[in-house]
Short mmCIF file of C-alpha atoms and ligand atoms in Angstrom, two decimals:
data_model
loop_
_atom_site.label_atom_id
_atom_site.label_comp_id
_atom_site.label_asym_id
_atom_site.label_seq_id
_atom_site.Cartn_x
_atom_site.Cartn_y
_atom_site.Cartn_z
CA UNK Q 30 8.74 -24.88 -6.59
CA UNK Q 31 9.86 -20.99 -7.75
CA UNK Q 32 9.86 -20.91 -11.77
CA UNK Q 33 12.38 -17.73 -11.09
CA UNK Q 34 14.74 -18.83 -8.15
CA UNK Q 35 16.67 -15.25 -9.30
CA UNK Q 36 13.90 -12.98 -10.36
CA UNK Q 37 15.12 -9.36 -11.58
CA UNK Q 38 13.73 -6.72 -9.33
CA UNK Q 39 12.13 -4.76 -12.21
CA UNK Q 40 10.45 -4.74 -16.31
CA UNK Q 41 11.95 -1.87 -18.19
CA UNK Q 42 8.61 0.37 -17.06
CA UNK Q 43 10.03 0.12 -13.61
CA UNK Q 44 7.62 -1.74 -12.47
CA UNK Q 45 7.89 -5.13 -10.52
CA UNK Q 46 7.79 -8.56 -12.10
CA UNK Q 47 5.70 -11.19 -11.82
CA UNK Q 48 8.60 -13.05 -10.35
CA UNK Q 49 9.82 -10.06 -7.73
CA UNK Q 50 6.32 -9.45 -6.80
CA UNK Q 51 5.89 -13.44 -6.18
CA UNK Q 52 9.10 -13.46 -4.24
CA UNK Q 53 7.70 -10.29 -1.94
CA UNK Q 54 4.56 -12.21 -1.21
CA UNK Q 55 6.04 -15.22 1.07
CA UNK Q 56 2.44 -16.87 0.44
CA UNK Q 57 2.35 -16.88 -3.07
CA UNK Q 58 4.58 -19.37 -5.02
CA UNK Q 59 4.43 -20.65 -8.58
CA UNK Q 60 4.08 -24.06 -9.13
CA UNK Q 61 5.41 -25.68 -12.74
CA UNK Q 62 2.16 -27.77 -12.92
CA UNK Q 63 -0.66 -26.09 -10.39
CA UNK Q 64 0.38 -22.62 -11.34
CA UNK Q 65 0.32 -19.83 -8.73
CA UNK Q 66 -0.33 -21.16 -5.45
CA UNK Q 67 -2.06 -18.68 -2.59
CA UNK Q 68 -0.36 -21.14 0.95
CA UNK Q 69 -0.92 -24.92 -0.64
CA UNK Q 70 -3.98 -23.79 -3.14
CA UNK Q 71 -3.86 -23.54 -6.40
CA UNK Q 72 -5.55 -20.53 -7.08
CA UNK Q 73 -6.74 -22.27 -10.50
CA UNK Q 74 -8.61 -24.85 -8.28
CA UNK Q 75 -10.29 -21.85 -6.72
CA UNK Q 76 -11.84 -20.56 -9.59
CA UNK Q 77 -12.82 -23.86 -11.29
CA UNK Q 78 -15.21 -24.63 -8.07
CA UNK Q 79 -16.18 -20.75 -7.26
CA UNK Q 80 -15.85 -19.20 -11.00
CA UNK Q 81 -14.28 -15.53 -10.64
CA UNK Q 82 -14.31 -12.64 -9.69
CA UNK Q 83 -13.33 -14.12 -6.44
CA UNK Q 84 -11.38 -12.53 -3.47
CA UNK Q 85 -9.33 -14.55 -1.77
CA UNK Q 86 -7.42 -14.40 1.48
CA UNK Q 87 -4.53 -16.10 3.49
CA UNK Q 88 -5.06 -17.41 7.24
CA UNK Q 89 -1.69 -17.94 7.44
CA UNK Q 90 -0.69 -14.59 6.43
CA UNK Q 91 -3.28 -12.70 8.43
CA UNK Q 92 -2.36 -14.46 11.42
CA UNK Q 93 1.78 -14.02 10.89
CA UNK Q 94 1.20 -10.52 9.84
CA UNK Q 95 -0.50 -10.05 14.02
CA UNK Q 96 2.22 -11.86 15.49
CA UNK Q 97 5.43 -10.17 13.72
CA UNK Q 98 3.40 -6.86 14.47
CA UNK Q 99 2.99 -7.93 18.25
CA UNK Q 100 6.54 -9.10 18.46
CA UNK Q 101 7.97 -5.84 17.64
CA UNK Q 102 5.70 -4.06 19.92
CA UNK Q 103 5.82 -5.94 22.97
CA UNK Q 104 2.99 -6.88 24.89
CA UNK Q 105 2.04 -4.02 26.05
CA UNK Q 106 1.13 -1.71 23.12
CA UNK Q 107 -2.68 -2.75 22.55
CA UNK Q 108 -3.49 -3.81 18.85
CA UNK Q 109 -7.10 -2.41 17.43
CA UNK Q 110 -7.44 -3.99 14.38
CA UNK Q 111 -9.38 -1.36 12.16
CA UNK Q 112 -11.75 -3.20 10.67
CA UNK Q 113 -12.92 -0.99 7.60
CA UNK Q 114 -9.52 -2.63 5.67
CA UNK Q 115 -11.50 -5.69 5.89
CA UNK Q 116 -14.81 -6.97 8.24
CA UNK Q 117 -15.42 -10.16 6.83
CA UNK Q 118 -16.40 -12.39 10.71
CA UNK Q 119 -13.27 -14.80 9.47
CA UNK Q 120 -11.16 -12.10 9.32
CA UNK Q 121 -12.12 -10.59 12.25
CA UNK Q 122 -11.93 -13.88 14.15
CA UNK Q 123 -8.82 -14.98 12.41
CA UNK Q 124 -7.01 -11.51 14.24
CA UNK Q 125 -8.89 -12.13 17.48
CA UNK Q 126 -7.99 -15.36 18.49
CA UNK Q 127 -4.16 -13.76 17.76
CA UNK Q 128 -5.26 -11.05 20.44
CA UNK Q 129 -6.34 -8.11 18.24
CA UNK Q 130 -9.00 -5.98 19.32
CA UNK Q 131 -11.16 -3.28 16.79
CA UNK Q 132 -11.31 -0.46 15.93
CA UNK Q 133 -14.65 0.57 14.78
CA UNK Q 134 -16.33 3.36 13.28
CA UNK Q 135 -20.05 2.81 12.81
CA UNK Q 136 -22.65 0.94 14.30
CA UNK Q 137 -22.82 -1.75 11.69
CA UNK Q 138 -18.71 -1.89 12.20
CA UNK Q 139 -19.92 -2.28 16.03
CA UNK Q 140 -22.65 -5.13 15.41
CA UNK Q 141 -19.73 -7.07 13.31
CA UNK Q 142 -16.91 -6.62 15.55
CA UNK Q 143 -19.73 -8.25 18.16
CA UNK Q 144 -20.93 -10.69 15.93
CA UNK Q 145 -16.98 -11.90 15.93
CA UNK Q 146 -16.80 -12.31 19.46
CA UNK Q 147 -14.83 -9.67 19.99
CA UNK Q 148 -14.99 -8.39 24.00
CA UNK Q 149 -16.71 -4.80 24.49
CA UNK Q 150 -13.44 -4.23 26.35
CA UNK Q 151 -11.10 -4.56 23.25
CA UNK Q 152 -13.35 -2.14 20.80
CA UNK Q 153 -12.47 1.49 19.94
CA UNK Q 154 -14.73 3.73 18.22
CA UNK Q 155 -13.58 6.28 16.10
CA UNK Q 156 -14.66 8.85 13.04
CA UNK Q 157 -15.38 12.10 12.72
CA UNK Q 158 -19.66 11.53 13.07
CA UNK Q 159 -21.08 9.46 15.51
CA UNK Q 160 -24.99 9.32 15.52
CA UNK Q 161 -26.79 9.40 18.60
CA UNK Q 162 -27.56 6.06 18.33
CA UNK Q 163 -24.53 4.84 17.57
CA UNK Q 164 -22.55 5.92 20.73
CA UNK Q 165 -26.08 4.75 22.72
CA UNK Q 166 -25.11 1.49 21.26
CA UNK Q 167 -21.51 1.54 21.83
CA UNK Q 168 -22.72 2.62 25.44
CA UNK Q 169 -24.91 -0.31 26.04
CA UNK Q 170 -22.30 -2.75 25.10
CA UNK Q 171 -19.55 -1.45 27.00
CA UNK Q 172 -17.11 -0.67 24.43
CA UNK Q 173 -13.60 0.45 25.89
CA UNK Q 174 -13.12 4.47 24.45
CA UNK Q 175 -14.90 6.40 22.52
CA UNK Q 176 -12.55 8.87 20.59
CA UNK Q 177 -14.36 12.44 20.46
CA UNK Q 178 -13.35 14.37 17.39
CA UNK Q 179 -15.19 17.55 18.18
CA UNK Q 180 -16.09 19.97 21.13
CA UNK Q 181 -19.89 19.06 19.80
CA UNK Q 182 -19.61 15.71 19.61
CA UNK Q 183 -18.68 15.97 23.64
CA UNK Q 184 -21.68 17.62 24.18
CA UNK Q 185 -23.53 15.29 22.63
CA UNK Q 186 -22.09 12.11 23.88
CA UNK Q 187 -22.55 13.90 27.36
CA UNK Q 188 -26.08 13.85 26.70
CA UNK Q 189 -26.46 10.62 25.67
CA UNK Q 190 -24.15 8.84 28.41
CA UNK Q 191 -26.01 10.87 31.12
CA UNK Q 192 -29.43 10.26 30.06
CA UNK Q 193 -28.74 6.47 29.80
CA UNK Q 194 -26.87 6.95 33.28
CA UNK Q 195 -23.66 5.73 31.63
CA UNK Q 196 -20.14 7.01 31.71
CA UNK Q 197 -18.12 7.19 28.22
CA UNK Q 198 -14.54 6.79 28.72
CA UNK Q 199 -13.34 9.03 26.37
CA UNK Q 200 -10.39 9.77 24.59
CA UNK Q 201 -9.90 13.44 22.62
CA UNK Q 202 -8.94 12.66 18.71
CA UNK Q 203 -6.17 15.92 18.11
CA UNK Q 204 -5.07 16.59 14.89
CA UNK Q 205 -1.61 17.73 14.94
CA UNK Q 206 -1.79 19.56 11.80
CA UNK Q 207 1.56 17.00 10.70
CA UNK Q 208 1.77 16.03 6.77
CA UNK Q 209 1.33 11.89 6.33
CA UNK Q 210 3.30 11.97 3.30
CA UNK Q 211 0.82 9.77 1.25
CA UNK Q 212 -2.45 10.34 -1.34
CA UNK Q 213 -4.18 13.13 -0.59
CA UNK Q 214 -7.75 11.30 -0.57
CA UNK Q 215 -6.36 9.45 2.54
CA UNK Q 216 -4.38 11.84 4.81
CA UNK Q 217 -5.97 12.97 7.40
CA UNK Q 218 -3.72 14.75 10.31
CA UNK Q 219 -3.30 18.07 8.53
CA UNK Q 220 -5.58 21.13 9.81
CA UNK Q 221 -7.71 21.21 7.19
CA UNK Q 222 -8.53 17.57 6.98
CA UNK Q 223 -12.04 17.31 8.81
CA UNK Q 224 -11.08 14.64 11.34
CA UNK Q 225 -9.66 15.05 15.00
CA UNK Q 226 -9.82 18.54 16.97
CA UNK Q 227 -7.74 21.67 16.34
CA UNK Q 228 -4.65 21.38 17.96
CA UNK Q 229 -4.63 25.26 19.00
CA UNK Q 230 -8.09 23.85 21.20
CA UNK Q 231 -7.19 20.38 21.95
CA UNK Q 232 -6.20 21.88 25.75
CA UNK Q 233 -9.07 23.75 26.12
CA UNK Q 234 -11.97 20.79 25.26
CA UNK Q 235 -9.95 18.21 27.14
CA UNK Q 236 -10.20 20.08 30.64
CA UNK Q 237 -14.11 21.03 29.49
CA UNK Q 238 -14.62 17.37 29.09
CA UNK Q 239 -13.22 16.50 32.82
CA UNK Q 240 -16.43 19.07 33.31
CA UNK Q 241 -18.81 17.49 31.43
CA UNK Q 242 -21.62 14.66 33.17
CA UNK Q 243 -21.39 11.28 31.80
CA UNK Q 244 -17.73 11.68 30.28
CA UNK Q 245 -14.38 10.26 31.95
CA UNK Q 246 -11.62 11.61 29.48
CA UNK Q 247 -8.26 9.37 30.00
CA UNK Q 248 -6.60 10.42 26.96
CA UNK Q 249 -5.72 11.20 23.37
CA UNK Q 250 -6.29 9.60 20.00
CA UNK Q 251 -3.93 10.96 16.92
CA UNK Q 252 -4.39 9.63 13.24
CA UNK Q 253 -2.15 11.52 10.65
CA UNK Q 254 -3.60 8.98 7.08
CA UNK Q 255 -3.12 5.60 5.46
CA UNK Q 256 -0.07 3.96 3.96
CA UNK Q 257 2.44 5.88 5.06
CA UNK Q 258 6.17 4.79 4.63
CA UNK Q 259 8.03 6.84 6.22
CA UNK Q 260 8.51 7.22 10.04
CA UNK Q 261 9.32 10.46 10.05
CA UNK Q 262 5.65 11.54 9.97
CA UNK Q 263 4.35 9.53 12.89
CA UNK Q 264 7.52 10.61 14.81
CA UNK Q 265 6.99 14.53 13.97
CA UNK Q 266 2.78 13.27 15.05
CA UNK Q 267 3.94 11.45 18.30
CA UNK Q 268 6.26 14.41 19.48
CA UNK Q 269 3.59 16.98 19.01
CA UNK Q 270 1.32 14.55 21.17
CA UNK Q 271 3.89 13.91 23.94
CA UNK Q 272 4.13 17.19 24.54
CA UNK Q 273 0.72 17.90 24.66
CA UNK Q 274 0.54 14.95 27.25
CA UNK Q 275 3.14 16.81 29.46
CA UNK Q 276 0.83 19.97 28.92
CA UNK Q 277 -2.15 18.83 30.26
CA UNK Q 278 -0.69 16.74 33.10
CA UNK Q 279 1.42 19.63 34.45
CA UNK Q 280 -2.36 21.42 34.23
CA UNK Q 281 -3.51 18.25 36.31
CA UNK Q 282 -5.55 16.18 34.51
CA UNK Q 283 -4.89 13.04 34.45
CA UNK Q 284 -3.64 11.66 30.99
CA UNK Q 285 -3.50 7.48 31.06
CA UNK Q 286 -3.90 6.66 26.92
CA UNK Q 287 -3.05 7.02 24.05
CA UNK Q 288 -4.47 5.70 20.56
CA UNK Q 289 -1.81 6.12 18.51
CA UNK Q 290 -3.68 5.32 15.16
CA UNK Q 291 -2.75 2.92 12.07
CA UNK Q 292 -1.99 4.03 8.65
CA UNK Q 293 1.34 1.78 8.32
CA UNK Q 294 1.79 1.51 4.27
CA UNK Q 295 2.48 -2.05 2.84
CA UNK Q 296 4.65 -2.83 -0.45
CA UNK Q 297 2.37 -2.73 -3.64
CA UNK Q 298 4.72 -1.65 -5.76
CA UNK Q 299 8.17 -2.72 -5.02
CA UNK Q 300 8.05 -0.12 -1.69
CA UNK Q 301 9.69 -0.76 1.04
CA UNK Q 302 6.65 -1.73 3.42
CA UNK Q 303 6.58 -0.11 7.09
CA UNK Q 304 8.27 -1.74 9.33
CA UNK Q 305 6.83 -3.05 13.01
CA UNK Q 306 10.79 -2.78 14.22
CA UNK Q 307 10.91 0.96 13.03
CA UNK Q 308 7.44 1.89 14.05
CA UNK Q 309 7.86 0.36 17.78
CA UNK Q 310 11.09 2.89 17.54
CA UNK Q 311 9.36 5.67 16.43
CA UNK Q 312 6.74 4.76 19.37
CA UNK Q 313 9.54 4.61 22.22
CA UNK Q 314 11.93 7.39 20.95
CA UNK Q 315 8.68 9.86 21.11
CA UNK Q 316 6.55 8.30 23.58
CA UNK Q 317 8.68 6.12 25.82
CA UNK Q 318 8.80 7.59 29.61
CA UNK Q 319 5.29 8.63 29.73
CA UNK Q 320 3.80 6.31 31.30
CA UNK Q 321 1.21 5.84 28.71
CA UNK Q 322 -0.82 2.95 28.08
CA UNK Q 323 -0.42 2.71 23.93
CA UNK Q 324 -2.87 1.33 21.69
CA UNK Q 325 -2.44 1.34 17.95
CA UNK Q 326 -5.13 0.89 14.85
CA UNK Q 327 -3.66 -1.26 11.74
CA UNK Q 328 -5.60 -2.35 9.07
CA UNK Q 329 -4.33 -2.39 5.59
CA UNK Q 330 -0.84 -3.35 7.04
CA UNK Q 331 -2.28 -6.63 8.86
CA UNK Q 332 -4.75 -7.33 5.89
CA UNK Q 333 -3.70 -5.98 2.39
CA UNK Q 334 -0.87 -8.47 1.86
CA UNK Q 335 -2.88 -11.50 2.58
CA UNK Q 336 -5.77 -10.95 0.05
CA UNK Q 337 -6.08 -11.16 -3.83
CA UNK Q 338 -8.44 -10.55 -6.32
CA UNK Q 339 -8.41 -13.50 -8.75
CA UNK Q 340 -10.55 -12.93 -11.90
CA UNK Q 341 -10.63 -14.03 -15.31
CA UNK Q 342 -9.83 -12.39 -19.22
CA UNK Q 343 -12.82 -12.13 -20.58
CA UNK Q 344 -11.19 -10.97 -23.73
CA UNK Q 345 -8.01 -9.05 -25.14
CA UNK Q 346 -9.22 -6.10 -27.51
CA UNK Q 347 -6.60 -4.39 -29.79
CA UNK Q 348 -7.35 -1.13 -31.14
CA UNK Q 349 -5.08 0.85 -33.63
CA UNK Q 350 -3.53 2.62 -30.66
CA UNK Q 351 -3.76 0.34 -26.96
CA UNK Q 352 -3.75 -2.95 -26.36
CA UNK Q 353 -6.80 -4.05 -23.56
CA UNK Q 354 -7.04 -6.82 -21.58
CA UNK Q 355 -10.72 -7.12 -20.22
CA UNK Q 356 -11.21 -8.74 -17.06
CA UNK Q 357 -14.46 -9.81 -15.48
CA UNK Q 358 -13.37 -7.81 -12.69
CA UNK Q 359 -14.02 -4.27 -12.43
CA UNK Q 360 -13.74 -1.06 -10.34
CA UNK Q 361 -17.41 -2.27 -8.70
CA UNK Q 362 -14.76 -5.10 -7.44
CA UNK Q 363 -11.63 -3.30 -6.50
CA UNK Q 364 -11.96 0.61 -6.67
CA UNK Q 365 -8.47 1.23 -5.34
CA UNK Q 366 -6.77 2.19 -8.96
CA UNK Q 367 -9.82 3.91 -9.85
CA UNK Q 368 -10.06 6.06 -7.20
CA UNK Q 369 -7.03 6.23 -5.81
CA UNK Q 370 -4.45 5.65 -9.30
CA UNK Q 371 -3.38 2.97 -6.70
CA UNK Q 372 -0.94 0.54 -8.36
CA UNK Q 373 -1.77 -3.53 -7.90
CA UNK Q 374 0.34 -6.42 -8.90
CA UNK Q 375 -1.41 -8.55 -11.63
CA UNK Q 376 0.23 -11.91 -11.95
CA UNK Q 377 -0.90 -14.56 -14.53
CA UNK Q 378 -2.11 -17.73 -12.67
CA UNK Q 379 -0.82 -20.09 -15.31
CA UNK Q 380 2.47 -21.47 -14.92
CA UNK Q 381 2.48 -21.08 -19.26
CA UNK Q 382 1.32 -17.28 -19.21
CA UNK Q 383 3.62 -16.21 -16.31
CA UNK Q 384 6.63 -17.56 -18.33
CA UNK Q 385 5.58 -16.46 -21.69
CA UNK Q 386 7.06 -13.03 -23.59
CA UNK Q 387 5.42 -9.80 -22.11
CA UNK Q 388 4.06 -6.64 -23.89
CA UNK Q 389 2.16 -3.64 -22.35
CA UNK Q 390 -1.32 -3.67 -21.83
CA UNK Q 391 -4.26 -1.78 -20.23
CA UNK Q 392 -5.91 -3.90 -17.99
CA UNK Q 393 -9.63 -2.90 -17.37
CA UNK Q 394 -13.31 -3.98 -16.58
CA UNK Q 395 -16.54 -4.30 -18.20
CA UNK Q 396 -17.72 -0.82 -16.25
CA UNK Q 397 -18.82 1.77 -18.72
CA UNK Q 398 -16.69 3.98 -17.20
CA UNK Q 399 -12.67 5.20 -18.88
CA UNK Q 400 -11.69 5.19 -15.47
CA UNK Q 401 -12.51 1.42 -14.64
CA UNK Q 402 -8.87 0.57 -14.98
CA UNK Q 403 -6.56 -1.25 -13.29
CA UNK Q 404 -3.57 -0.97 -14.69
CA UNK Q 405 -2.30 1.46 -17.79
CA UNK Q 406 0.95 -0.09 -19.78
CA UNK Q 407 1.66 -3.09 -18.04
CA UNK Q 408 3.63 -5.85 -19.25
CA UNK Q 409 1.70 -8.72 -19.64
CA UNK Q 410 1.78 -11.91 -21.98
CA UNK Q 411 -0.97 -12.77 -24.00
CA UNK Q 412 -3.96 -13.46 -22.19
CA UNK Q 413 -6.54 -15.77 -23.88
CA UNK Q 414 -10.31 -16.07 -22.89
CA UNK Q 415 -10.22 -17.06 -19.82
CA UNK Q 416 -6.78 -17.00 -18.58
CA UNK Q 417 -6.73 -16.09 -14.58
CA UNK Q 418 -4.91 -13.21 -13.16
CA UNK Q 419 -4.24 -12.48 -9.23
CA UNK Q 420 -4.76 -8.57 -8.39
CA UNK Q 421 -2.51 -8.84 -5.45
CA UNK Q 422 -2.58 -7.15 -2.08
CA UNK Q 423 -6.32 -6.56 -2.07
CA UNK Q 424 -6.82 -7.83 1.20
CA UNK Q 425 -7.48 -4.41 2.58
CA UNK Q 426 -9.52 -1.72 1.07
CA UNK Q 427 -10.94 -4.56 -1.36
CA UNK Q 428 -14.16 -6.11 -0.69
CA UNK Q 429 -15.28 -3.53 1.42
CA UNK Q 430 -15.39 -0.92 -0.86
CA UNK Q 431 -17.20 -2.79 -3.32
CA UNK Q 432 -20.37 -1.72 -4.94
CA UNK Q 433 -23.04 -3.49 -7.13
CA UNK Q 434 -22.46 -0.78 -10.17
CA UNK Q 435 -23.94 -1.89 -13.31
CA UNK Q 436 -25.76 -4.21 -11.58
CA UNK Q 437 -22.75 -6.32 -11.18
CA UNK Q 438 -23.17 -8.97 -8.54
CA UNK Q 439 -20.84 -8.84 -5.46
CA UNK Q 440 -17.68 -11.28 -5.72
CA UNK Q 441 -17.35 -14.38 -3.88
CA UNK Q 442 -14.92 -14.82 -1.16
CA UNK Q 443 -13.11 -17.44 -0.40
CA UNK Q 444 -10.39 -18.22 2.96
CA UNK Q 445 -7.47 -20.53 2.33
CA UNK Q 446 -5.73 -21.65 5.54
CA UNK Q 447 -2.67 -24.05 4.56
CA UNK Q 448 -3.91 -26.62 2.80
CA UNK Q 449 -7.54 -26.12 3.32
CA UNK Q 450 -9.98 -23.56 1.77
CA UNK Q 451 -13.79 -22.90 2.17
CA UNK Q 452 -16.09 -20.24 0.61
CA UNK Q 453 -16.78 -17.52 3.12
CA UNK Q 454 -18.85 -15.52 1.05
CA UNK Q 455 -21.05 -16.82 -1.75
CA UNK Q 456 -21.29 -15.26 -4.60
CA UNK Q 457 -24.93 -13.64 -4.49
CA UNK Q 458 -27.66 -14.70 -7.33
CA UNK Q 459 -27.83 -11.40 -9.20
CA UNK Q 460 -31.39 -11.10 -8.42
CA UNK Q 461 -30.95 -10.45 -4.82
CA UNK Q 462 -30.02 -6.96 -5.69
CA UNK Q 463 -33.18 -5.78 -6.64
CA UNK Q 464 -34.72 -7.97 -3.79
CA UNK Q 465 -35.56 -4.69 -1.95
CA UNK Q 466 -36.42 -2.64 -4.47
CA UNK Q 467 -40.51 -2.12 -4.09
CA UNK Q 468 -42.35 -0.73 -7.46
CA UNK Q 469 -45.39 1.25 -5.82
CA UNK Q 470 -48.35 0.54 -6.18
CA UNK Q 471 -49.56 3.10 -8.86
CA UNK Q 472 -46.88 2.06 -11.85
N1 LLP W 23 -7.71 4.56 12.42
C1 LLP W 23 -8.46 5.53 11.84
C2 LLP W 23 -9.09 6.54 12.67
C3 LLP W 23 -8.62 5.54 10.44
O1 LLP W 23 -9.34 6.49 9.85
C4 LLP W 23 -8.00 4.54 9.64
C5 LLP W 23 -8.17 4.50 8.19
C6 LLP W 23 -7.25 3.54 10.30
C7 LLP W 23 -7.12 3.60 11.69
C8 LLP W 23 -6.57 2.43 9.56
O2 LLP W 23 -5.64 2.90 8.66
P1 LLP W 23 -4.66 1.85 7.93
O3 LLP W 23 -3.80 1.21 9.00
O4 LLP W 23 -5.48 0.86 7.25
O5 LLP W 23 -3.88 2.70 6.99
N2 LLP W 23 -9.62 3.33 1.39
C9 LLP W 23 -8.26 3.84 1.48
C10 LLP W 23 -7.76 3.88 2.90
C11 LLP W 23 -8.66 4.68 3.82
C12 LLP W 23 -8.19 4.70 5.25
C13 LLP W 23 -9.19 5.33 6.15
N3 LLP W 23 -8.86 5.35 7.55
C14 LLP W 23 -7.36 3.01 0.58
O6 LLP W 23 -7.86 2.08 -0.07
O7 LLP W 23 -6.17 3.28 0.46
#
């Protein structure tokens, strides 16, 4: 049952409330006795049996995210999940079984994306530095493309595909020198980003790779950055490409695909998320009549809305000047704000708290670091020791990024799928992180 069945959009600091940014999340409700529910969990339930930090992620939402995605595309437009946003094997297999494929971009990404069950025909690898024996590995399993990023990194995956008497279909990652529109830490399609080739040579290498032993070039990859909300970037991206596709073909080579990257931008903070409608236009108005065979690489669109952080206040601190609410989270957890300023919902799990008057707050970790913060000025009631909050849309760029700073122990995961829930990853004894450090001999 909604506690708000007509939330107002926004708190006077403009930012969502806990009832709007409930509303926006179609598998989050809060219940008057269970609190805030992730599906049919209560998240409170959660943390009792698994203590916190804990991520936690939807089936449900994972799964509906794929198929509204697929249903705007059509069935032809190939879906590479890119599995950095999130590589947990659930996740992975949770997308599979809906017909996503990956997008990888190291060996280890490789090795998971295997692990899953994925097919060697439905992986991509990208990134802008492939090892040697990382594309020998993505050679012996068969993977479907290889994107090349560089005129050296031809020549070396020339080498390697011919010495292991293997051909690397390969597709050319251009940058189209086109500005994303989003952070600067995570665009990547202007010229003096370090990822994709030059366009002014993107001609030139793709007729020297139809030269080269060992490579079978069938197309192009383009990636302009990461949650992007506008169309009118890919669109500015896609023409640039098409016409480069015309180029080359009226050169005669033979141009078949074309990755058109990921980087669709979700709703954090009251945004208007990308939509799969508008992007499949932006795909046929630029692209449509080529005769291409498209492929695409979402991540934090398919997984950021279905994951949360839930964690717990280990205290409130007021000083003469802020108010701080500590959590037992921290930017070892979720490094998004730190890095990034990124903006996450924080919703109270009780039904009590989320009802109760608001003032602003600083919401931080334990890190002994000023910028292990999550939020600065947000309105929040008070939150006793040991009242739960959700970080919300940390499905994607979450876990992953995670480190074991100040000897912090990773967080537990946990998958809820309707009414059902299991722990997917334990929560690690905090000894197994010095389990491989080795004191020599002479100390
Ligand atoms: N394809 C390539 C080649 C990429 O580099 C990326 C993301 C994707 C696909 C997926 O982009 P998405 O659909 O998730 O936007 N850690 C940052 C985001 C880094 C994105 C890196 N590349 C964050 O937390 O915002």
């Amino acid at each position: 049952m909604a506690a708000h069945p007509h939330p107002a959009p926004t708190d006077p600091a403009g930012d969502p409330t806990t009832a709007a940014l409930i509303a926006a999340h179609p598998a989050l409700s809060m219940h008057a006795m269970d609190g805030l529910m992730l599906d049919e969990v209560p998240l409170a339930a959660i943390a009792r049996a698994v203590g916190t930090p804990t991520w936690v992620i939807s089936a449900a939402t994972l799964r509906d995210r794929l198929a509204s995605l697929r249903a705007a595309l059509g069935p032809d437009v190939a879906i590479h999940y890119a599995m950095k946003a999130n590589d947990h094997l659930a996740v992975l297999r949770i997308l599979a079984a809906g017909g996503a494929g990956a997008d990888v971009v190291s060996g280890g990404e490789l090795a998971r994306a295997r692990a899953a069950g994925i097919a060697p025909g439905n992986i991509v690898f990208s990134g802008v530095g492939k090892s040697r024996a990382e594309m020998a590995l993505a050679l012996a399993e068969g993977i479907g493309q290889i994107n090349v990023e560089s005129a050296e990194e031809l020549g070396r995956l020339s080498a390697v595909a011919s010495a292991m008497g293997r051909t690397a279909t390969v597709a050319l990652r251009v940058n189209p020198d086109v500005d994303a529109d989003t952070h600067a830490k995570i665009t990547t399609g202007k010229a003096e980003n370090k990822f994709g080739i030059a366009w002014e040579d993107a001609a030139r290498l793709y007729a020297h790779a139809a030269t080269l032993p060992g490579l079978a070039p069938v197309g192009l990859a383009v990636h302009i950055g990461s949650q992007i909300l506008s169309m009118a970037p890919y669109r500015a991206a896609y023409a640039r490409v098409a016409g480069l596709v015309r180029e080359l073909r009226a050169g005669g080579h033979a141009v078949t695909h074309l990755d058109c990257g990921g980087g669709l931008g979700i709703s954090y903070r009251g945004e208007t998320e990308a939509s799969p409608a508008a992007f499949a236009g932006a795909l046929r108005s630029t692209l449509g009549g080529l005769d291409l065979a498209l492929s695409i690489e979402p991540g934090r669109w398919l997984a950021g809305p279905a994951g949360l952080l839930l964690a717990s206040v280990i205290q409130e601190k007021q000083t003469a000047h802020r108010r701080f609410v500590i959590l037992d989270a921290a930017m070892n957890d979720l490094l998004r704000p730190a890095l990034y300023e990124a903006w996450h919902g924080i919703v109270p799990v009780s039904p009590i708290d989320a009802l109760a008057p608001s003032s602003p707050a600083d919401v931080v970790g334990p890190v002994c670091e000023s910028g292990d913060s999550f939020a600065l000025g947000r309105l929040l009631p008070r939150l006793g020791e040991g009242a739960l909050v959700a970080l919300l849309d940390a499905g994607a760029y979450g876990s992953v990024m995670s480190s074991s700073y100040n000897a912090r122990a990773f967080a537990a995961q946990v998958l809820v799928d309707g009414a059902k829930w299991a722990i997917i990853r334990a929560r690690p004894p905090v000894d197994t992180l010095w389990e491989q450090d080795i004191c020599p001999a002479w100390l």
